[in-house]
Amino acid sequence: MTSSYQSKPSTASVVKRTLVVGAVVSAVGLVLGSSLFPHPSQAQQPQTPFGVQSTTPAPVIVKGLPDFSELVEKVGPSVVSIRTMQRVTEDDGDEDEADAQMREFFKRFFGTPMPGQTPQRKAKPKSNEQGEERPRGVGSGFILSADGYVMTNAHVIDGADEVYVTLTDKREFKARVVGVDKRTDVAVVKIEAKGLPAVRIGDVGQLKVGEWVMAIGTPFGLENTVTAGIVSAKARDTGEEVRFIQTDVAVNPGNSGGPLINMRGEVVGINSQILSRSGGFMGISLSIPIDDAVKVAEQLRANGKVVRGRIGVQIEPMSKDVADSLGLGKAEGAVVRMVEPGGPADKAGLEAGDIITKFNGQTVEKVSDLPRLVGSTKPGTKATLQVYRRGAYKDLTLTVVEMDADKPKDGGKPAPAEKEKANASSVLGLALSNLTADQKRDLKVNGGVLVEDVDGPAARAGLRAGDVILSLGNVQVADVKQFEAVLSKLDKSKPVSVLVRRGDWAQYAVIRPNR
C-alpha cells in the first residue's frame, strides 16, 4: 500500500525560495525600468527633422536694453551744430531756413532739386555791395582737437559763404574752412577756441555687426538730438570712394556730419547718408568709417587738399557672362575700357580689354576696389599690376602719378572703312571689313576688324556698325581672314566673347548664337 502523504517543506526552504524569486523579479524590473525610464544623464535627447533639440534652456545672451545716458553726458559736449550762410542780393528771392534744409535733403539723398523749385544758383553780389547773409542749411559736426578743429561732411558746407559752429554751451563761432574733400564727403573747419572737449576716436576694426551704436546731431535744426540702433553691416559698398558702416540709427537732414558712437563712447563713423524711397528715414543709414575720415582730415589739415594716386585707365565691372566666356573662375577684377595715352598704364603696356586682378598684391574683387587702392597710393610710388590678357596672367610695373582734374577726351567713330568686305559666319550675325592703315593709326591699334553691319546674335549682344573687334574668344585678331580662322575652330553652339573698341572705349561683349 502506497502512502499518499508528502512531507511539508521546512520553513528555511520556503524562505530561501522566496528570496531567489524576489531577486529574479527585481533584476528583471531594473532592466525593464532602465530601458523604459532612463536616468536623465543617460537619456537620449529628442530628435527633430532639423537636428537634436535641447532639453535644457540655453543661457540668455542678451539681457535688457542699454542705457545711453552716460554716453550722452560724456560725448554730447563734443558734438556741435553747424549752420551755413549765403550772401544774396535783394533780387535773388527769399528762402527761409526750412526751405534750405529741405533743399539740402533732396540734393544729398535724391540728387535732384526740391519738387516745385528750380535749382538754386549761387548768388553773386553786385560789385558795389556785399550782399545780405541768408540761411543756407544746417548740419552737425564734432570736435577733433581741443584747439578748435571740427570734422563734418563736405556737403554740409559745400558752396557756403560763411560757416558758423555752435557748441552745446550755446557759444557760437565763425569757422574757417580748412579743407573739403567731396570724394569722401569729409570736411574740416577751424574755430578760434581753446580747451574744447575733443572726441575719442574708436577702432572700426573692432566694430561688430549687431553692436549698439548711437548718433547725436541736429536733425531739422533740433540741436543735440540723440538716436540709437545697431550696426546692420560693415564695408557696405555703394560704388563710392569709401565703404560705409550701415546702421538702423534714425538719421534725418541736419544729422549729416554728426558722429556715430560706440558703447565705449568712441566715434566710429560720420553720419552721411540715408537710403530711402519715401524721402524719410526707412531704417538704413550710412556712415563714413572714422579711420578713412581721419586719414582724409590729416591731409586736409596739412595741405588743404587730399593727394591721390592715379594710373590713367577707365574701367568697368566684370560680368559673370564675360568671366565664364573667358575661362575665369569668378566674376572678379576690373575690365580696362580705355587706357589714357601717355599715362602710367599706357607706358607700362596696359591694353584696353585687360582685366586687372591685383594691385600691389591686393586682390581686386570689385571694380570699385581699384580706385580705392590706387587712390591711397602715394604719387611717385612704383606699383605692380596683375592683369589677365587672352588666357594668361601677366605682371606689369608702373609709377603712380598724382590725380588731377584732367579727363580723357571723347573719341569719335572710326573713319569709313575700305570697301573690301567679307561676311563673318552667319552664326554671329556680323559683316566685317579690314581696318585701313589710317584707322589703325588713329585708334593706336595694330590690328582688328571693323563691324560694317550687325544682325541676330551680334545685334542682341549690343554690337553696332562702327565698332572695332580686337579679339575673339581670347585670341587677338589682326584682320578678317584671321577672324574667320579663329571662328572656325570655336564651338558654334556656345557663347563667345569679343573685345570691342568703340571710340576711345573698349569693353567685352558675349555673343550667344541662335539655337
C-alpha positions in Angstrom: 0.0 0.0 0.0 1.4 3.2 -1.2 1.2 6.1 1.1 -0.1 9.5 -0.3 1.4 11.5 2.3 4.0 14.2 1.3 6.2 15.8 3.9 5.9 19.6 4.3 8.9 21.7 3.3 10.8 23.2 6.1 10.4 27.0 6.9 14.0 27.6 5.9 13.5 26.1 2.5 10.4 28.3 1.8 12.3 31.5 2.8 15.2 30.6 0.5 12.9 30.0 -2.5 11.1 33.3 -1.8 14.4 35.2 -1.7 15.5 33.7 -5.0 12.3 34.5 -6.8 12.4 38.1 -5.4 15.9 38.6 -6.6 15.0 37.5 -10.1 11.9 39.7 -10.2 14.0 42.7 -9.0 16.6 42.1 -11.7 14.0 41.9 -14.4 12.4 45.1 -13.1 15.7 47.0 -13.1 16.4 46.0 -16.7 13.0 47.0 -17.9 13.0 50.2 -15.8 16.3 51.4 -17.2 15.2 50.9 -20.7 11.8 52.5 -20.3 12.8 55.2 -17.8 16.5 56.1 -18.3 18.3 58.3 -16.0 18.3 62.0 -17.1 22.1 61.8 -17.6 21.8 58.8 -19.9 18.6 59.7 -21.7 18.9 60.5 -25.4 17.9 64.0 -26.5 14.8 64.0 -28.7 15.4 64.2 -32.4 13.8 66.7 -34.8 13.8 66.8 -38.6 16.5 69.6 -38.2 18.7 68.0 -35.6 18.9 67.5 -31.9 16.5 69.5 -29.7 18.0 70.7 -26.5 16.1 69.6 -23.3 17.7 72.3 -21.2 17.2 76.0 -21.8 20.2 77.9 -23.3 21.7 80.8 -21.3 20.4 84.2 -22.1 23.0 86.1 -24.2 21.3 89.5 -24.4 19.7 90.9 -21.2 17.8 94.1 -21.3 18.4 97.3 -23.3 21.4 99.6 -23.0 21.2 102.9 -21.1 22.8 105.6 -23.2 22.5 108.4 -20.7 26.2 108.2 -19.6 27.4 108.1 -23.2 25.3 111.2 -23.9 26.8 113.1 -20.9 30.3 112.0 -22.0 30.2 112.7 -25.7 27.4 115.2 -26.0 29.6 118.3 -25.3 31.9 117.3 -28.2 29.1 117.5 -30.8 28.4 120.8 -32.5 25.7 122.3 -34.7 26.7 123.9 -38.0 24.8 126.5 -39.9 25.8 127.9 -43.2 25.1 131.2 -44.8 25.0 132.5 -48.3 25.3 136.1 -49.4 22.4 137.2 -51.7 21.2 140.4 -53.2 17.6 141.6 -53.0 16.7 140.3 -56.4 17.7 136.7 -55.5 14.4 135.9 -53.8 13.6 134.8 -50.3 14.4 131.4 -48.9 13.8 130.5 -45.2 15.8 128.1 -43.2 13.3 125.2 -43.5 13.5 125.5 -47.3 17.3 125.4 -47.1 17.2 122.2 -45.1 14.7 120.5 -47.4 16.8 121.6 -50.4 19.9 120.1 -48.9 17.9 116.9 -48.2 16.8 116.5 -51.8 20.2 117.4 -53.2 22.0 114.9 -51.0 19.7 111.9 -51.0 18.0 112.2 -54.4 20.4 114.2 -56.5 17.6 116.5 -57.7 16.1 119.9 -56.8 13.2 120.0 -54.4 9.9 119.4 -56.3 8.4 122.7 -57.5 11.7 124.5 -57.1 14.3 125.3 -59.7 17.9 124.5 -58.8 19.4 127.3 -56.7 22.2 129.2 -58.3 24.9 130.7 -56.1 24.2 134.4 -55.8 26.9 136.8 -56.7 26.7 140.2 -55.1 27.0 143.3 -57.3 30.3 144.9 -57.4 29.2 147.8 -55.2 27.6 145.8 -52.4 28.4 142.9 -50.0 25.0 141.2 -50.2 22.9 140.1 -47.3 23.6 136.9 -45.4 20.7 134.3 -45.7 20.5 130.9 -44.0 21.5 128.2 -46.4 21.4 125.0 -44.4 22.1 123.2 -41.1 24.2 120.2 -40.2 26.3 118.6 -37.5 29.9 118.0 -36.6 32.2 117.1 -33.8 35.3 118.4 -32.2 38.5 116.7 -33.3 41.0 118.6 -31.1 41.0 120.9 -28.1 42.3 123.8 -30.2 39.2 124.0 -32.4 39.4 121.6 -35.3 35.9 120.3 -36.2 35.0 117.5 -38.6 31.8 117.4 -40.7 30.5 116.3 -44.1 31.7 118.1 -47.2 28.1 118.5 -48.4 27.2 120.4 -45.2 29.4 123.3 -46.0 29.8 123.0 -49.8 29.0 126.3 -51.5 28.6 128.3 -48.3 29.9 131.8 -48.0 30.0 131.7 -44.2 30.1 128.8 -41.7 29.1 129.1 -38.0 29.7 126.5 -35.3 27.6 126.4 -32.2 28.7 124.4 -29.1 26.4 122.8 -26.5 27.1 125.7 -24.1 25.5 128.0 -26.7 28.7 129.7 -27.7 28.9 130.4 -31.4 32.0 130.8 -33.5 32.6 131.8 -37.1 34.6 129.0 -38.7 37.3 128.9 -41.2 37.2 126.1 -43.8 40.4 124.2 -43.6 39.6 121.8 -46.5 36.9 119.9 -48.3 37.1 116.5 -49.9 34.0 115.8 -52.0 35.1 112.3 -53.0 34.8 111.0 -49.4 32.4 113.7 -48.3 34.7 114.8 -45.4 35.4 118.4 -44.4 37.4 120.1 -41.6 36.7 123.6 -40.3 38.6 125.6 -37.6 37.2 127.8 -34.8 39.3 130.1 -32.6 38.8 128.4 -29.2 40.9 126.5 -26.7 40.3 123.8 -24.2 37.4 122.2 -26.1 36.2 118.7 -25.3 37.5 116.6 -28.2 36.1 113.2 -29.1 37.9 109.9 -28.7 38.5 108.0 -31.9 37.5 104.4 -32.0 38.8 101.3 -33.8 36.5 100.5 -36.7 38.1 97.1 -37.0 36.7 96.1 -33.6 33.2 97.2 -34.5 30.8 94.2 -34.8 27.6 93.7 -36.8 24.8 93.7 -34.2 26.6 96.1 -31.8 24.7 99.0 -30.4 25.7 102.5 -31.6 24.4 106.0 -31.1 24.1 109.2 -33.1 24.0 112.8 -31.9 23.1 115.6 -34.3 20.8 118.5 -35.3 18.0 116.9 -37.4 15.8 119.7 -38.8 17.6 122.2 -36.6 16.8 120.3 -33.4 20.1 120.5 -31.6 21.6 117.6 -29.6 19.1 115.0 -30.7 20.1 111.5 -29.7 19.1 108.4 -31.6 20.3 104.8 -31.3 20.3 101.5 -33.1 22.6 98.6 -34.2 25.3 98.1 -36.8 23.5 96.4 -39.7 26.5 95.8 -41.9 30.1 96.8 -42.4 32.0 97.7 -45.5 28.8 98.4 -47.4 29.9 99.0 -51.0 27.8 101.6 -52.9 30.4 102.3 -55.5 31.6 105.5 -53.8 35.1 106.3 -52.5 34.5 104.7 -49.1 32.8 101.6 -47.9 30.1 102.6 -45.4 29.0 101.4 -42.0 25.3 100.6 -42.3 23.1 101.1 -39.3 19.4 101.4 -38.4 20.0 104.5 -36.4 17.5 107.2 -37.3 19.2 109.9 -39.4 17.5 112.9 -41.0 18.5 116.1 -42.7 20.7 118.0 -40.3 22.3 114.9 -38.8 24.8 114.9 -41.6 28.3 115.3 -40.3 27.5 114.2 -36.8 29.3 111.3 -35.0 28.4 107.6 -34.9 29.4 106.5 -31.4 30.0 103.0 -30.0 29.2 101.8 -26.5 32.6 102.9 -25.2 31.9 106.5 -26.1 34.3 106.5 -29.1 33.5 107.9 -32.6 33.5 105.1 -35.2 31.9 107.0 -38.1 30.4 110.2 -39.6 26.7 110.0 -40.4 26.5 110.9 -44.0 23.6 109.4 -46.0 20.3 107.5 -45.8 18.7 105.2 -48.3 15.0 106.0 -48.8 12.2 105.6 -51.2 9.8 107.9 -49.3 12.1 110.8 -48.6 12.1 110.0 -44.9 14.1 107.6 -42.7 13.4 104.0 -43.6 15.8 102.1 -41.4 19.0 102.4 -43.5 21.7 104.9 -42.6 25.2 105.0 -43.9 28.2 106.4 -42.0 31.8 107.0 -43.2 34.2 104.9 -41.2 36.2 107.1 -38.9 39.6 105.6 -39.9 39.0 106.7 -43.5 37.8 110.1 -42.4 40.8 110.7 -40.1 43.2 109.9 -43.0 41.5 112.5 -45.1 41.4 115.0 -42.3 45.1 114.7 -41.7 45.8 115.6 -45.3 43.3 118.4 -45.2 45.0 119.9 -42.2 48.4 119.5 -43.7 47.8 120.5 -47.3 44.3 121.8 -47.6 43.5 119.0 -50.0 43.8 115.3 -50.4 46.5 113.9 -52.7 45.5 110.7 -54.5 47.2 108.4 -57.0 46.1 107.6 -60.5 47.3 105.3 -63.2 45.3 106.6 -66.2 42.7 104.0 -67.0 38.9 103.9 -67.4 37.4 100.7 -66.0 34.1 98.8 -65.8 32.8 95.8 -63.8 33.4 92.2 -64.8 30.1 90.4 -65.5 29.6 86.7 -64.9 28.9 86.0 -68.6 32.2 87.6 -69.7 34.1 85.8 -66.9 32.6 82.4 -68.0 33.4 83.1 -71.6 37.0 84.0 -70.8 37.5 81.0 -68.6 37.8 82.9 -65.4 36.6 81.1 -62.3 34.9 84.2 -60.7 33.5 87.5 -61.9 36.2 89.4 -60.2 38.6 92.2 -61.3 38.3 95.5 -63.2 37.9 95.4 -67.0 40.0 98.1 -68.7 37.8 100.1 -71.1 40.3 102.7 -72.1 44.0 103.5 -71.5 44.9 107.2 -71.3 47.6 107.8 -74.0 50.9 108.7 -72.4 49.7 107.8 -68.9 51.3 105.5 -66.4 49.3 102.5 -67.5 50.0 103.1 -71.2 53.7 103.4 -70.6 53.6 100.1 -68.7 51.9 98.3 -71.6 48.4 98.0 -70.3 45.8 97.5 -73.1 42.1 98.0 -73.4 40.4 94.7 -72.6 42.9 93.7 -70.0 41.4 92.6 -66.7 43.2 94.0 -63.6 43.0 91.3 -61.0 45.6 92.6 -58.4 47.2 95.9 -57.5 50.4 95.6 -55.4 49.5 92.1 -54.4 46.0 93.0 -53.2 43.1 91.3 -54.9 40.7 93.4 -56.9 37.4 91.7 -56.2 35.1 94.5 -57.3 35.6 97.3 -59.8 35.3 99.8 -57.0 38.3 98.3 -55.2 40.8 99.5 -57.8 40.2 103.3 -57.4 40.5 102.9 -53.6 43.7 101.0 -53.8 45.3 103.3 -56.4 43.9 106.5 -54.7 45.5 105.6 -51.4 48.9 105.1 -53.0 51.4 108.0 -52.7 52.2 109.5 -56.1 55.7 108.5 -57.3 55.3 105.0 -55.9 56.1 102.1 -58.1 53.3 99.6 -58.2 52.7 96.2 -59.8 49.5 95.2 -61.7 48.5 91.7 -62.3 46.3 91.5 -65.5 44.5 88.7 -67.3 45.1 89.0 -71.0 44.0 86.5 -73.7 44.0 83.5 -71.4 47.1 84.2 -69.3 48.1 86.3 -66.3 50.8 88.9 -66.7 52.5 91.4 -64.3 53.1 95.0 -65.3 55.1 97.6 -63.3 54.2 101.3 -63.4 54.7 104.5 -61.4 51.6 106.0 -59.8 51.1 109.8 -60.5 49.0 112.4 -58.8 45.4 112.6 -59.6 44.3 115.8 -61.4 41.1 117.1 -62.9 42.0 116.2 -66.5 39.6 113.9 -68.2 40.2 111.7 -71.3 38.7 113.3 -74.4 35.8 111.6 -76.0 36.7 109.5 -79.0 34.8 109.6 -82.3 33.8 106.8 -84.5 36.4 105.3 -86.9 36.7 106.8 -90.4 34.8 104.9 -93.1 36.5 101.5 -93.9 37.8 100.1 -97.0 35.2 98.5 -99.1 36.8 95.1 -99.4 34.3 93.3 -97.2 34.0 89.7 -96.0 31.0 88.3 -94.2 31.6 86.6 -90.9 29.8 83.4 -90.1 26.1 83.9 -90.1 26.1 82.2 -86.7 27.3 85.5 -85.1 25.4 87.9 -87.5 28.4 90.0 -88.3 29.6 91.7 -91.5 33.2 92.8 -91.2 36.0 94.6 -93.1 39.7 95.2 -92.6 40.9 98.4 -90.9 42.8 100.8 -93.1 46.3 102.0 -92.1 44.9 105.4 -91.2 42.2 103.8 -89.0 44.8 101.7 -87.2 47.0 104.8 -86.6 44.0 106.9 -85.3 42.9 104.1 -83.0 46.5 103.3 -82.0 46.0 99.6 -82.6 48.0 97.0 -84.6 45.0 95.0 -85.8 41.3 94.3 -85.5 38.3 94.2 -87.8 35.6 96.8 -88.4 32.0 96.0 -87.9 30.1 97.1 -91.1 26.7 95.6 -90.1 25.1 93.5 -87.4 22.2 91.2 -87.2 20.7 88.5 -84.9 23.1 87.4 -82.2 25.6 90.2 -82.6 22.8 92.8 -82.5 21.3 91.2 -79.4 24.8 91.4 -77.7 24.8 95.2 -78.3 27.3 95.4 -81.2 26.7 98.0 -83.8 28.2 99.3 -87.0 31.4 101.2 -86.5 32.6 99.0 -83.6 36.1 97.5 -83.9 36.6 93.9 -82.7 40.1 93.4 -81.3 39.8 89.9 -80.1 37.6 86.8 -80.4 37.4 84.1 -77.8 40.6 85.3 -76.0 42.6 85.4 -79.3 43.8 88.7 -80.8 42.7 89.1 -84.4 44.6 91.2 -87.0 42.2 91.1 -89.9 39.0 89.4 -91.3 40.9 86.4 -92.5 42.3 85.6 -89.1 38.9 86.3 -87.5 37.3 83.7 -89.8 40.1 81.2 -89.0 39.7 81.7 -85.2 35.9 81.4 -85.5 36.1 78.2 -87.5 37.8 76.5 -84.5 35.2 77.5 -82.0 32.1 75.6 -80.9 29.4 77.4 -82.8 26.7 76.3 -80.3 28.4 78.1 -77.3 28.6 81.8 -76.4 31.8 83.5 -77.5 33.3 86.7 -76.1 34.6 89.6 -78.2 36.6 92.6 -77.2 35.0 95.6 -78.8 36.5 99.0 -79.3 34.0 101.9 -79.6 35.6 105.3 -79.9 38.2 105.5 -77.1 36.4 102.9 -75.0 36.8 99.1 -75.1 34.5 96.5 -73.5 33.7 92.8 -73.7 30.5 91.5 -75.2 29.2 88.0 -75.2 27.5 86.8 -78.4 25.1 83.9 -78.0 24.5 82.0 -81.3 21.0 81.2 -82.4 19.7 77.8 -81.1 
